[in-house]
Amino acid sequence: MNQAVLILIKPDGLKKSLTGNILARLSETKLEIVAAKMVRVSKELAEEHYQHLKDKPFFGEIVKYLQGELHDRKKVMALVYWGEDAIKKCRDLAGATNPEEAESTSIRGSYGRITTGGVYENVIHVSSQESEAEREIKLWFHPDEVIVDLYLAKKVAHKEYKTYDWA
Ligand code: TYD
């Protein structure tokens, strides 16, 4: 069954120049990239992304981590991969959440670490299940940024709304 999955290359992955390595590993899945962009992550976006962890003691730290405040890199690369069993394929490649427990050849096993403060810096986010993938993709992307029709969308006319165009 075809599925979509949200992948984030987190600020530590960008700071360590791992983008190419991570994309090369993900290309082993033969899945299709259907959306990709660089994002400056607001506190609101990070908090919404990790809403299921808001009661955890490390919530504040992972919000700062996703915003890039721990790495002096205020950006993440967001991608949507699409294809057969996309979530399992990408999560298997990513490895366990805790990089010390992740299989050593997985992306997190190869490149992740636990900080002295106890945060898992695991270089990549992968949606955990289909309902989460849908929630996350809708949070990170507008419908017209994804090149396949993943979810129902509606056309909206913006009267007072201004965007930038190239001068
Ligand atoms: P979670 O959504 O549980 O895992 P995953 O990213 O594998 O789906 O956790 C979100 C992030 O929070 C995780 O990537 C790293 C961080 N984290 C910690 O720093 N310490 C922890 O004990 C846990 C469970 C997560």
Short mmCIF file of C-alpha atoms and ligand atoms in Angstrom, two decimals:
data_model
loop_
_atom_site.label_atom_id
_atom_site.label_comp_id
_atom_site.label_asym_id
_atom_site.label_seq_id
_atom_site.Cartn_x
_atom_site.Cartn_y
_atom_site.Cartn_z
CA MET A 1 0.00 0.00 0.00
CA ASN A 2 1.32 3.42 -0.93
CA GLN A 3 1.97 5.72 2.02
CA ALA A 4 3.40 9.17 2.60
CA VAL A 5 5.90 9.90 5.37
CA LEU A 6 7.36 13.16 6.68
CA ILE A 7 11.14 13.23 7.02
CA LEU A 8 12.95 16.07 8.75
CA ILE A 9 16.72 16.42 8.60
CA LYS A 10 17.18 18.12 11.97
CA PRO A 11 19.62 20.97 12.74
CA ASP A 12 22.37 18.60 13.99
CA GLY A 13 22.19 16.70 10.68
CA LEU A 14 22.57 19.96 8.76
CA LYS A 15 25.36 21.26 10.99
CA LYS A 16 27.31 18.01 10.59
CA SER A 17 26.94 18.23 6.77
CA LEU A 18 25.02 14.98 6.68
CA THR A 19 22.29 16.00 4.22
CA GLY A 20 23.85 14.16 1.27
CA ASN A 21 24.60 11.03 3.31
CA ILE A 22 21.08 10.91 4.74
CA LEU A 23 19.43 11.41 1.34
CA ALA A 24 21.69 8.72 -0.14
CA ARG A 25 20.64 6.31 2.60
CA LEU A 26 16.97 7.16 2.06
CA SER A 27 17.32 6.58 -1.69
CA GLU A 28 17.97 2.90 -0.87
CA THR A 29 14.22 2.67 -0.19
CA LYS A 30 13.42 3.48 -3.88
CA LEU A 31 10.62 5.69 -2.58
CA GLU A 32 9.68 8.88 -4.44
CA ILE A 33 10.33 12.37 -3.04
CA VAL A 34 7.09 14.32 -3.55
CA ALA A 35 7.91 17.47 -1.53
CA ALA A 36 11.08 19.12 -0.20
CA LYS A 37 12.04 22.48 1.30
CA MET A 38 14.20 24.25 3.87
CA VAL A 39 12.24 25.60 6.84
CA ARG A 40 13.04 28.14 9.56
CA VAL A 41 11.18 26.57 12.47
CA SER A 42 9.13 28.80 14.77
CA LYS A 43 8.51 27.88 18.41
CA GLU A 44 4.83 27.36 17.53
CA LEU A 45 5.66 24.93 14.70
CA ALA A 46 8.11 22.95 16.87
CA GLU A 47 5.61 22.78 19.75
CA GLU A 48 2.84 21.66 17.43
CA HIS A 49 5.08 19.06 15.80
CA TYR A 50 5.96 17.54 19.20
CA GLN A 51 2.48 18.08 20.76
CA HIS A 52 2.28 14.35 21.76
CA LEU A 53 5.31 14.91 24.05
CA LYS A 54 4.22 18.16 25.70
CA ASP A 55 4.01 16.60 29.17
CA LYS A 56 7.52 15.09 29.01
CA PRO A 57 10.35 16.70 31.02
CA PHE A 58 12.47 17.05 27.85
CA PHE A 59 9.74 18.87 25.84
CA GLY A 60 11.33 22.33 26.15
CA GLU A 61 14.72 20.99 25.04
CA ILE A 62 13.42 19.14 21.96
CA VAL A 63 11.49 22.24 20.90
CA LYS A 64 14.76 24.26 21.12
CA TYR A 65 16.59 21.45 19.32
CA LEU A 66 14.15 21.44 16.39
CA GLN A 67 14.38 25.22 16.18
CA GLY A 68 18.14 24.91 15.85
CA GLU A 69 18.94 26.74 19.06
CA LEU A 70 21.32 24.01 20.21
CA HIS A 71 23.28 23.98 16.94
CA ASP A 72 23.45 27.55 15.67
CA ARG A 73 21.62 26.32 12.54
CA LYS A 74 18.11 27.72 12.53
CA LYS A 75 16.70 25.49 9.82
CA VAL A 76 15.57 21.98 9.02
CA MET A 77 15.09 20.20 5.69
CA ALA A 78 11.56 18.85 5.36
CA LEU A 79 10.70 16.15 2.81
CA VAL A 80 7.78 13.90 1.99
CA TYR A 81 8.60 10.43 0.69
CA TRP A 82 5.87 8.39 -0.96
CA GLY A 83 5.48 4.76 -1.98
CA GLU A 84 4.94 1.18 -0.84
CA ASP A 85 5.29 0.79 2.96
CA ALA A 86 7.06 4.16 3.17
CA ILE A 87 6.79 4.55 6.95
CA LYS A 88 8.29 1.19 7.87
CA LYS A 89 11.02 1.46 5.24
CA CYS A 90 12.10 4.91 6.47
CA ARG A 91 11.82 4.07 10.18
CA ASP A 92 13.88 0.90 9.69
CA LEU A 93 16.59 2.95 7.97
CA ALA A 94 16.44 5.66 10.65
CA GLY A 95 16.85 3.23 13.56
CA ALA A 96 15.64 3.52 17.16
CA THR A 97 14.80 6.89 18.75
CA ASN A 98 17.68 6.53 21.23
CA PRO A 99 20.82 6.64 19.08
CA GLU A 100 22.68 4.43 21.59
CA GLU A 101 20.06 1.73 21.06
CA ALA A 102 19.78 2.23 17.29
CA GLU A 103 21.28 -0.44 15.10
CA SER A 104 24.83 0.74 14.39
CA THR A 105 24.46 0.90 10.60
CA SER A 106 21.15 2.82 10.79
CA ILE A 107 21.12 6.59 10.22
CA ARG A 108 20.67 7.36 13.93
CA GLY A 109 23.13 4.62 14.93
CA SER A 110 25.75 6.05 12.57
CA TYR A 111 25.29 9.76 13.24
CA GLY A 112 23.25 10.31 16.41
CA ARG A 113 24.40 11.04 19.96
CA ILE A 114 22.99 11.74 23.41
CA THR A 115 24.03 15.12 24.80
CA THR A 116 25.39 15.51 28.32
CA GLY A 117 22.03 17.23 29.00
CA GLY A 118 20.24 14.00 28.00
CA VAL A 119 18.66 15.07 24.69
CA TYR A 120 18.70 12.46 21.93
CA GLU A 121 20.27 14.22 18.97
CA ASN A 122 19.18 11.73 16.36
CA VAL A 123 19.61 13.80 13.14
CA ILE A 124 16.35 12.78 11.51
CA HIS A 125 12.62 12.68 12.17
CA VAL A 126 10.40 10.04 10.55
CA SER A 127 6.61 9.91 11.05
CA SER A 128 5.60 7.01 13.27
CA GLN A 129 2.29 5.94 11.69
CA GLU A 130 -0.12 6.94 8.93
CA SER A 131 -2.33 9.22 11.04
CA GLU A 132 0.76 11.04 12.38
CA ALA A 133 2.21 11.31 8.86
CA GLU A 134 -0.99 13.00 7.67
CA ARG A 135 -1.05 15.38 10.65
CA GLU A 136 2.64 16.25 10.23
CA ILE A 137 2.58 16.66 6.43
CA LYS A 138 -0.41 19.01 6.75
CA LEU A 139 1.48 20.93 9.44
CA TRP A 140 4.72 21.34 7.45
CA PHE A 141 3.44 21.68 3.86
CA HIS A 142 0.73 23.48 1.91
CA PRO A 143 -1.16 21.33 -0.60
CA ASP A 144 0.49 23.08 -3.58
CA GLU A 145 3.97 22.22 -2.28
CA VAL A 146 3.33 18.48 -2.63
CA ILE A 147 3.40 17.16 -6.20
CA VAL A 148 0.86 14.35 -5.69
CA ASP A 149 -2.66 14.68 -4.26
CA LEU A 150 -2.17 13.05 -0.86
CA TYR A 151 -5.15 14.45 1.03
CA LEU A 152 -8.33 16.35 0.21
CA ALA A 153 -7.65 20.04 -0.34
CA LYS A 154 -9.87 23.01 -1.10
CA LYS A 155 -9.24 26.03 -3.29
CA VAL A 156 -9.30 29.25 -1.28
CA ALA A 157 -9.37 32.79 -2.70
CA HIS A 158 -7.28 35.24 -0.68
CA LYS A 159 -8.57 38.79 -1.16
CA GLU A 160 -6.45 40.81 1.24
CA TYR A 161 -3.56 38.43 1.15
CA LYS A 162 -0.18 39.49 -0.32
CA THR A 163 2.76 37.26 -1.19
CA TYR A 164 6.23 38.03 -2.53
CA ASP A 165 7.13 37.70 -6.20
CA TRP A 166 10.59 38.13 -7.78
CA ALA A 167 11.23 41.81 -8.58
P1 TYD B 1 9.48 10.38 19.77
O1 TYD B 1 8.37 11.01 18.98
O2 TYD B 1 9.12 9.54 20.96
O3 TYD B 1 10.44 9.47 18.86
P2 TYD B 1 10.68 9.40 17.26
O4 TYD B 1 11.33 10.71 16.87
O5 TYD B 1 11.61 8.23 17.07
O6 TYD B 1 9.33 9.17 16.62
O7 TYD B 1 10.47 11.54 20.31
C1 TYD B 1 10.66 12.73 19.60
C2 TYD B 1 12.06 13.22 19.81
O8 TYD B 1 12.28 13.55 21.19
C3 TYD B 1 13.13 12.18 19.50
O9 TYD B 1 13.43 12.13 18.13
C4 TYD B 1 14.27 12.61 20.37
C5 TYD B 1 13.62 13.27 21.57
N1 TYD B 1 13.60 12.41 22.76
C6 TYD B 1 14.53 12.65 23.78
O10 TYD B 1 15.37 13.56 23.65
N2 TYD B 1 14.51 11.87 24.90
C7 TYD B 1 13.61 10.86 25.06
O11 TYD B 1 13.63 10.16 26.11
C8 TYD B 1 12.66 10.61 24.00
C9 TYD B 1 11.64 9.49 24.13
C10 TYD B 1 12.69 11.41 22.88
#
